Amino acid sequence: MGSRTALVEDLMERFPHVPREAVFKEDLLRGGVAFDPSALSDNESGEVKPKSYFIFSFDHGTLPELGEAALRRPPEEIILTGGPYDLRRTVVSVRVNPASPYRVAADEHGVLGLYLDGKRISDVGVPPMPEYYRHTLSNGKSVMEVAPTIQWGYLIYLTVFRVCQYFGAKEECQYCDINHNWRQHKAAGRPYTGVKDVDEVLEALEIINRYDTAKASTAYTLTGGAITSRLQGRDEADFYGMYAKAIEEHFPGRWIGKVVAQALPKDDVQRFKDYGVQIYHPNYEVWDEYLFKMYCPGKERYVGRDEWHRRILDSADVFGARNVIPNFVAGVEMAEPFGFKTVDEAIASTTEGLRFFMSHGITPRFTTWCPEPTTPLGKA
């Protein structure tokens, strides 16, 4: 088929019922985007909100491979509008790939655009630096480091445990770079707190609450690596739950509280609810039984796929089915070397998983797989 442009246009022609904005967004998420120096931020001293690396790298190269984009961060997200495809406003999370046929650059008038195979295909908007990012905590840490916001400021993303206790080739999920991402930021000398202090989180939230006068932030997500034993003397439900409890006590009703954690036993899930969490994301990762074992060896070993699914269903008794929203990693179904060989097989498997959960009133969501280069699936 030749160029990426030809591929994308063929997809839009073959699937006219799919919004063209979705086609471009998915292609950008799966393949990444390059940035001209004219489109990079000035980090926390500039006018553009920089990429925070809030949990994973979501990049197609390590920091040393990103060139100037590692020194002057790209924006957290971009907005696509207009162009020859007349795109409606579409927000896309930034995943950097210096080799991508997509490139964000400024034209001769300084106006940012998205270019595909060298042709401008849309205008590009970038998120303005929020006022709360211009203030630091009393210990000098930045709000972006402690409580970054994503999704155009709607969601405060609190990765309070930056690493995962599923560790090493026999336990780590094969598509996940949370542990490497922590290592690379520490190696680069970037501030990247392993375990965030509750008081630091509360101070950062106080700054956000004070300066977010438009109340653009309406929810927070508590998350981090899996805790298979204990962390600071607490199990997973109590560790993440203590942050929710503190937030809800200090800011009652200010934000919708969400937690992304393992599929835990029902009594543990009840503790999340008791601490003030409103939405629970116990991610099921990939539906197929064989692929779950191959891609999630730690979760298979400690919990097991069938028990994982039972716990997700049980959690609906605590939160209500509509407030249980498990995630899967869209695209790993066909990842080499273990994935399905045909699109039809992959779709059938994913559909089976969706039908299973939705038949119980639970509606999953998905994150588009980014083949991060330090992960086993990314290397494959």
PDB file of N, CA and C in Angstrom, residues 62-137:
ATOM      1  N   THR A  62      13.545   5.241  24.333  1.00  0.00           N
ATOM      2  CA  THR A  62      13.960   5.626  25.675  1.00  0.00           C
ATOM      3  C   THR A  62      14.316   7.109  25.672  1.00  0.00           C
ATOM      4  N   LEU A  63      14.436   7.705  26.841  1.00  0.00           N
ATOM      5  CA  LEU A  63      14.753   9.130  26.915  1.00  0.00           C
ATOM      6  C   LEU A  63      16.003   9.492  26.114  1.00  0.00           C
ATOM      7  N   PRO A  64      17.108   8.722  26.205  1.00  0.00           N
ATOM      8  CA  PRO A  64      18.289   9.089  25.413  1.00  0.00           C
ATOM      9  C   PRO A  64      18.057   9.035  23.903  1.00  0.00           C
ATOM     10  N   GLU A  65      17.033   8.290  23.476  1.00  0.00           N
ATOM     11  CA  GLU A  65      16.752   8.157  22.043  1.00  0.00           C
ATOM     12  C   GLU A  65      15.812   9.235  21.516  1.00  0.00           C
ATOM     13  N   LEU A  66      15.277  10.066  22.392  1.00  0.00           N
ATOM     14  CA  LEU A  66      14.281  11.051  21.971  1.00  0.00           C
ATOM     15  C   LEU A  66      14.891  12.368  21.519  1.00  0.00           C
ATOM     16  N   GLY A  67      16.202  12.516  21.692  1.00  0.00           N
ATOM     17  CA  GLY A  67      16.848  13.746  21.248  1.00  0.00           C
ATOM     18  C   GLY A  67      16.381  14.944  22.045  1.00  0.00           C
ATOM     19  N   GLU A  68      16.113  16.042  21.345  1.00  0.00           N
ATOM     20  CA  GLU A  68      15.732  17.276  22.026  1.00  0.00           C
ATOM     21  C   GLU A  68      14.424  17.127  22.789  1.00  0.00           C
ATOM     22  N   ALA A  69      13.573  16.175  22.378  1.00  0.00           N
ATOM     23  CA  ALA A  69      12.304  15.962  23.079  1.00  0.00           C
ATOM     24  C   ALA A  69      12.513  15.450  24.499  1.00  0.00           C
ATOM     25  N   ALA A  70      13.728  14.959  24.801  1.00  0.00           N
ATOM     26  CA  ALA A  70      14.032  14.553  26.170  1.00  0.00           C
ATOM     27  C   ALA A  70      14.490  15.734  27.014  1.00  0.00           C
ATOM     28  N   LEU A  71      14.941  16.800  26.353  1.00  0.00           N
ATOM     29  CA  LEU A  71      15.413  17.990  27.062  1.00  0.00           C
ATOM     30  C   LEU A  71      14.315  19.032  27.184  1.00  0.00           C
ATOM     31  N   ARG A  72      13.580  19.218  26.110  1.00  0.00           N
ATOM     32  CA  ARG A  72      12.416  20.113  26.103  1.00  0.00           C
ATOM     33  C   ARG A  72      11.203  19.233  25.845  1.00  0.00           C
ATOM     34  N   ARG A  73      10.450  18.975  26.865  1.00  0.00           N
ATOM     35  CA  ARG A  73       9.375  17.988  26.761  1.00  0.00           C
ATOM     36  C   ARG A  73       8.323  18.403  25.736  1.00  0.00           C
ATOM     37  N   PRO A  74       7.739  17.427  25.054  1.00  0.00           N
ATOM     38  CA  PRO A  74       6.586  17.724  24.198  1.00  0.00           C
ATOM     39  C   PRO A  74       5.383  18.051  25.067  1.00  0.00           C
ATOM     40  N   PRO A  75       4.309  18.547  24.479  1.00  0.00           N
ATOM     41  CA  PRO A  75       3.104  18.813  25.273  1.00  0.00           C
ATOM     42  C   PRO A  75       2.469  17.524  25.783  1.00  0.00           C
ATOM     43  N   GLU A  76       1.689  17.650  26.846  1.00  0.00           N
ATOM     44  CA  GLU A  76       0.997  16.484  27.416  1.00  0.00           C
ATOM     45  C   GLU A  76       0.031  15.881  26.407  1.00  0.00           C
ATOM     46  N   GLU A  77      -0.706  16.730  25.714  1.00  0.00           N
ATOM     47  CA  GLU A  77      -1.649  16.301  24.678  1.00  0.00           C
ATOM     48  C   GLU A  77      -1.604  17.307  23.537  1.00  0.00           C
ATOM     49  N   ILE A  78      -2.203  16.927  22.431  1.00  0.00           N
ATOM     50  CA  ILE A  78      -2.422  17.862  21.337  1.00  0.00           C
ATOM     51  C   ILE A  78      -3.890  17.794  20.929  1.00  0.00           C
ATOM     52  N   ILE A  79      -4.365  18.875  20.312  1.00  0.00           N
ATOM     53  CA  ILE A  79      -5.727  18.915  19.770  1.00  0.00           C
ATOM     54  C   ILE A  79      -5.631  19.037  18.257  1.00  0.00           C
ATOM     55  N   LEU A  80      -6.365  18.196  17.560  1.00  0.00           N
ATOM     56  CA  LEU A  80      -6.424  18.241  16.101  1.00  0.00           C
ATOM     57  C   LEU A  80      -7.726  18.899  15.672  1.00  0.00           C
ATOM     58  N   THR A  81      -7.637  19.807  14.711  1.00  0.00           N
ATOM     59  CA  THR A  81      -8.840  20.422  14.135  1.00  0.00           C
ATOM     60  C   THR A  81      -8.587  20.764  12.675  1.00  0.00           C
ATOM     61  N   GLY A  82      -9.661  20.761  11.887  1.00  0.00           N
ATOM     62  CA  GLY A  82      -9.621  21.275  10.522  1.00  0.00           C
ATOM     63  C   GLY A  82      -8.759  20.466   9.577  1.00  0.00           C
ATOM     64  N   GLY A  83      -8.090  21.177   8.659  1.00  0.00           N
ATOM     65  CA  GLY A  83      -7.254  20.535   7.660  1.00  0.00           C
ATOM     66  C   GLY A  83      -8.057  19.952   6.521  1.00  0.00           C
ATOM     67  N   PRO A  84      -7.387  19.267   5.584  1.00  0.00           N
ATOM     68  CA  PRO A  84      -8.081  18.723   4.413  1.00  0.00           C
ATOM     69  C   PRO A  84      -9.122  17.662   4.749  1.00  0.00           C
ATOM     70  N   TYR A  85      -9.026  17.054   5.932  1.00  0.00           N
ATOM     71  CA  TYR A  85     -10.013  16.050   6.345  1.00  0.00           C
ATOM     72  C   TYR A  85     -11.106  16.667   7.213  1.00  0.00           C
ATOM     73  N   ASP A  86     -11.027  17.976   7.422  1.00  0.00           N
ATOM     74  CA  ASP A  86     -12.037  18.714   8.197  1.00  0.00           C
ATOM     75  C   ASP A  86     -12.281  18.033   9.548  1.00  0.00           C
ATOM     76  N   LEU A  87     -11.208  17.813  10.283  1.00  0.00           N
ATOM     77  CA  LEU A  87     -11.303  17.097  11.549  1.00  0.00           C
ATOM     78  C   LEU A  87     -11.999  17.939  12.612  1.00  0.00           C
ATOM     79  N   ARG A  88     -12.897  17.295  13.333  1.00  0.00           N
ATOM     80  CA  ARG A  88     -13.507  17.928  14.492  1.00  0.00           C
ATOM     81  C   ARG A  88     -12.526  17.868  15.667  1.00  0.00           C
ATOM     82  N   ARG A  89     -12.740  18.728  16.642  1.00  0.00           N
ATOM     83  CA  ARG A  89     -11.804  18.839  17.770  1.00  0.00           C
ATOM     84  C   ARG A  89     -11.551  17.471  18.407  1.00  0.00           C
ATOM     85  N   THR A  90     -10.298  17.052  18.387  1.00  0.00           N
ATOM     86  CA  THR A  90      -9.931  15.726  18.866  1.00  0.00           C
ATOM     87  C   THR A  90      -8.680  15.827  19.724  1.00  0.00           C
ATOM     88  N   VAL A  91      -8.786  15.410  20.979  1.00  0.00           N
ATOM     89  CA  VAL A  91      -7.647  15.435  21.892  1.00  0.00           C
ATOM     90  C   VAL A  91      -6.897  14.111  21.792  1.00  0.00           C
ATOM     91  N   VAL A  92      -5.577  14.191  21.646  1.00  0.00           N
ATOM     92  CA  VAL A  92      -4.750  12.990  21.526  1.00  0.00           C
ATOM     93  C   VAL A  92      -3.604  13.072  22.530  1.00  0.00           C
ATOM     94  N   SER A  93      -3.484  12.062  23.361  1.00  0.00           N
ATOM     95  CA  SER A  93      -2.361  11.974  24.294  1.00  0.00           C
ATOM     96  C   SER A  93      -1.068  11.777  23.505  1.00  0.00           C
ATOM     97  N   VAL A  94      -0.001  12.415  23.952  1.00  0.00           N
ATOM     98  CA  VAL A  94       1.246  12.407  23.186  1.00  0.00           C
ATOM     99  C   VAL A  94       2.087  11.179  23.505  1.00  0.00           C
ATOM    100  N   ARG A  95       2.456  10.465  22.443  1.00  0.00           N
ATOM    101  CA  ARG A  95       3.380   9.340  22.525  1.00  0.00           C
ATOM    102  C   ARG A  95       4.487   9.605  21.505  1.00  0.00           C
ATOM    103  N   VAL A  96       5.679   9.847  21.977  1.00  0.00           N
ATOM    104  CA  VAL A  96       6.751  10.328  21.112  1.00  0.00           C
ATOM    105  C   VAL A  96       7.392   9.178  20.343  1.00  0.00           C
ATOM    106  N   ASN A  97       7.553   9.379  19.051  1.00  0.00           N
ATOM    107  CA  ASN A  97       8.261   8.437  18.185  1.00  0.00           C
ATOM    108  C   ASN A  97       9.012   9.248  17.133  1.00  0.00           C
ATOM    109  N   PRO A  98      10.327   9.446  17.306  1.00  0.00           N
ATOM    110  CA  PRO A  98      11.080  10.262  16.353  1.00  0.00           C
ATOM    111  C   PRO A  98      11.014   9.752  14.917  1.00  0.00           C
ATOM    112  N   ALA A  99      10.704   8.462  14.732  1.00  0.00           N
ATOM    113  CA  ALA A  99      10.660   7.888  13.388  1.00  0.00           C
ATOM    114  C   ALA A  99       9.262   7.885  12.784  1.00  0.00           C
ATOM    115  N   SER A 100       8.289   8.464  13.465  1.00  0.00           N
ATOM    116  CA  SER A 100       6.903   8.437  12.983  1.00  0.00           C
ATOM    117  C   SER A 100       6.728   9.266  11.713  1.00  0.00           C
ATOM    118  N   PRO A 101       5.850   8.825  10.805  1.00  0.00           N
ATOM    119  CA  PRO A 101       5.507   9.656   9.640  1.00  0.00           C
ATOM    120  C   PRO A 101       4.642  10.854  10.018  1.00  0.00           C
ATOM    121  N   TYR A 102       4.101  10.849  11.236  1.00  0.00           N
ATOM    122  CA  TYR A 102       3.375  12.007  11.758  1.00  0.00           C
ATOM    123  C   TYR A 102       4.375  12.937  12.446  1.00  0.00           C
ATOM    124  N   ARG A 103       4.232  14.212  12.196  1.00  0.00           N
ATOM    125  CA  ARG A 103       5.150  15.179  12.797  1.00  0.00           C
ATOM    126  C   ARG A 103       4.401  16.468  13.121  1.00  0.00           C
ATOM    127  N   VAL A 104       4.622  16.976  14.320  1.00  0.00           N
ATOM    128  CA  VAL A 104       4.062  18.267  14.716  1.00  0.00           C
ATOM    129  C   VAL A 104       5.145  19.323  14.532  1.00  0.00           C
ATOM    130  N   ALA A 105       4.803  20.378  13.809  1.00  0.00           N
ATOM    131  CA  ALA A 105       5.775  21.442  13.538  1.00  0.00           C
ATOM    132  C   ALA A 105       5.041  22.751  13.318  1.00  0.00           C
ATOM    133  N   ALA A 106       5.759  23.851  13.485  1.00  0.00           N
ATOM    134  CA  ALA A 106       5.210  25.178  13.208  1.00  0.00           C
ATOM    135  C   ALA A 106       5.507  25.554  11.761  1.00  0.00           C
ATOM    136  N   ASP A 107       4.550  26.229  11.111  1.00  0.00           N
ATOM    137  CA  ASP A 107       4.786  26.695   9.743  1.00  0.00           C
ATOM    138  C   ASP A 107       5.536  28.027   9.768  1.00  0.00           C
ATOM    139  N   GLU A 108       5.664  28.653   8.589  1.00  0.00           N
ATOM    140  CA  GLU A 108       6.431  29.896   8.507  1.00  0.00           C
ATOM    141  C   GLU A 108       5.818  31.031   9.314  1.00  0.00           C
ATOM    142  N   HIS A 109       4.552  30.881   9.688  1.00  0.00           N
ATOM    143  CA  HIS A 109       3.881  31.901  10.494  1.00  0.00           C
ATOM    144  C   HIS A 109       3.860  31.535  11.983  1.00  0.00           C
ATOM    145  N   GLY A 110       4.498  30.417  12.317  1.00  0.00           N
ATOM    146  CA  GLY A 110       4.536  29.989  13.705  1.00  0.00           C
ATOM    147  C   GLY A 110       3.314  29.235  14.167  1.00  0.00           C
ATOM    148  N   VAL A 111       2.447  28.844  13.230  1.00  0.00           N
ATOM    149  CA  VAL A 111       1.221  28.128  13.573  1.00  0.00           C
ATOM    150  C   VAL A 111       1.488  26.628  13.542  1.00  0.00           C
ATOM    151  N   LEU A 112       1.173  25.943  14.624  1.00  0.00           N
ATOM    152  CA  LEU A 112       1.430  24.509  14.709  1.00  0.00           C
ATOM    153  C   LEU A 112       0.471  23.721  13.832  1.00  0.00           C
ATOM    154  N   GLY A 113       0.998  22.655  13.230  1.00  0.00           N
ATOM    155  CA  GLY A 113       0.177  21.759  12.438  1.00  0.00           C
ATOM    156  C   GLY A 113       0.679  20.341  12.561  1.00  0.00           C
ATOM    157  N   LEU A 114      -0.187  19.394  12.206  1.00  0.00           N
ATOM    158  CA  LEU A 114       0.204  17.988  12.147  1.00  0.00           C
ATOM    159  C   LEU A 114       0.452  17.633  10.695  1.00  0.00           C
ATOM    160  N   TYR A 115       1.619  17.056  10.439  1.00  0.00           N
ATOM    161  CA  TYR A 115       2.014  16.688   9.085  1.00  0.00           C
ATOM    162  C   TYR A 115       2.102  15.172   8.991  1.00  0.00           C
ATOM    163  N   LEU A 116       1.576  14.625   7.919  1.00  0.00           N
ATOM    164  CA  LEU A 116       1.657  13.194   7.645  1.00  0.00           C
ATOM    165  C   LEU A 116       2.315  13.009   6.295  1.00  0.00           C
ATOM    166  N   ASP A 117       3.416  12.270   6.298  1.00  0.00           N
ATOM    167  CA  ASP A 117       4.196  12.079   5.067  1.00  0.00           C
ATOM    168  C   ASP A 117       4.533  13.427   4.430  1.00  0.00           C
ATOM    169  N   GLY A 118       4.799  14.414   5.278  1.00  0.00           N
ATOM    170  CA  GLY A 118       5.215  15.728   4.803  1.00  0.00           C
ATOM    171  C   GLY A 118       4.098  16.683   4.438  1.00  0.00           C
ATOM    172  N   LYS A 119       2.844  16.238   4.485  1.00  0.00           N
ATOM    173  CA  LYS A 119       1.705  17.082   4.115  1.00  0.00           C
ATOM    174  C   LYS A 119       0.930  17.489   5.367  1.00  0.00           C
ATOM    175  N   ARG A 120       0.601  18.762   5.461  1.00  0.00           N
ATOM    176  CA  ARG A 120      -0.155  19.254   6.612  1.00  0.00           C
ATOM    177  C   ARG A 120      -1.582  18.712   6.563  1.00  0.00           C
ATOM    178  N   ILE A 121      -2.003  18.026   7.633  1.00  0.00           N
ATOM    179  CA  ILE A 121      -3.333  17.414   7.623  1.00  0.00           C
ATOM    180  C   ILE A 121      -4.274  18.018   8.661  1.00  0.00           C
ATOM    181  N   SER A 122      -3.751  18.798   9.598  1.00  0.00           N
ATOM    182  CA  SER A 122      -4.649  19.448  10.562  1.00  0.00           C
ATOM    183  C   SER A 122      -3.911  20.556  11.288  1.00  0.00           C
ATOM    184  N   ASP A 123      -4.685  21.455  11.865  1.00  0.00           N
ATOM    185  CA  ASP A 123      -4.133  22.405  12.816  1.00  0.00           C
ATOM    186  C   ASP A 123      -3.924  21.683  14.142  1.00  0.00           C
ATOM    187  N   VAL A 124      -3.006  22.192  14.935  1.00  0.00           N
ATOM    188  CA  VAL A 124      -2.702  21.585  16.230  1.00  0.00           C
ATOM    189  C   VAL A 124      -2.807  22.634  17.328  1.00  0.00           C
ATOM    190  N   GLY A 125      -3.547  22.291  18.367  1.00  0.00           N
ATOM    191  CA  GLY A 125      -3.591  23.094  19.578  1.00  0.00           C
ATOM    192  C   GLY A 125      -2.859  22.373  20.687  1.00  0.00           C
ATOM    193  N   VAL A 126      -2.301  23.122  21.609  1.00  0.00           N
ATOM    194  CA  VAL A 126      -1.582  22.532  22.737  1.00  0.00           C
ATOM    195  C   VAL A 126      -2.159  23.079  24.037  1.00  0.00           C
ATOM    196  N   PRO A 127      -2.059  22.313  25.114  1.00  0.00           N
ATOM    197  CA  PRO A 127      -2.649  22.761  26.382  1.00  0.00           C
ATOM    198  C   PRO A 127      -1.839  23.895  26.996  1.00  0.00           C
ATOM    199  N   PRO A 128      -2.491  24.934  27.440  1.00  0.00           N
ATOM    200  CA  PRO A 128      -1.766  26.020  28.102  1.00  0.00           C
ATOM    201  C   PRO A 128      -1.245  25.574  29.462  1.00  0.00           C
ATOM    202  N   MET A 129      -0.170  26.197  29.887  1.00  0.00           N
ATOM    203  CA  MET A 129       0.364  25.889  31.209  1.00  0.00           C
ATOM    204  C   MET A 129      -0.651  26.301  32.278  1.00  0.00           C
ATOM    205  N   PRO A 130      -1.117  25.356  33.091  1.00  0.00           N
ATOM    206  CA  PRO A 130      -2.072  25.736  34.143  1.00  0.00           C
ATOM    207  C   PRO A 130      -1.374  26.542  35.233  1.00  0.00           C
ATOM    208  N   GLU A 131      -2.102  27.438  35.820  1.00  0.00           N
ATOM    209  CA  GLU A 131      -1.517  28.302  36.850  1.00  0.00           C
ATOM    210  C   GLU A 131      -0.950  27.479  38.003  1.00  0.00           C
ATOM    211  N   TYR A 132      -1.609  26.367  38.346  1.00  0.00           N
ATOM    212  CA  TYR A 132      -1.133  25.586  39.492  1.00  0.00           C
ATOM    213  C   TYR A 132       0.209  24.920  39.228  1.00  0.00           C
ATOM    214  N   TYR A 133       0.595  24.728  37.963  1.00  0.00           N
ATOM    215  CA  TYR A 133       1.917  24.180  37.663  1.00  0.00           C
ATOM    216  C   TYR A 133       3.024  25.197  37.930  1.00  0.00           C
ATOM    217  N   ARG A 134       2.681  26.449  38.074  1.00  0.00           N
ATOM    218  CA  ARG A 134       3.686  27.496  38.289  1.00  0.00           C
ATOM    219  C   ARG A 134       4.044  27.651  39.769  1.00  0.00           C
ATOM    220  N   HIS A 135       3.443  26.828  40.606  1.00  0.00           N
ATOM    221  CA  HIS A 135       3.690  26.912  42.045  1.00  0.00           C
ATOM    222  C   HIS A 135       4.297  25.598  42.531  1.00  0.00           C
ATOM    223  N   THR A 136       5.121  25.686  43.556  1.00  0.00           N
ATOM    224  CA  THR A 136       5.777  24.504  44.093  1.00  0.00           C
ATOM    225  C   THR A 136       5.306  24.224  45.509  1.00  0.00           C
ATOM    226  N   LEU A 137       5.558  22.998  45.942  1.00  0.00           N
ATOM    227  CA  LEU A 137       5.266  22.623  47.313  1.00  0.00           C
ATOM    228  C   LEU A 137       6.294  23.261  48.242  1.00  0.00           C
TER     229      LEU A 137
END
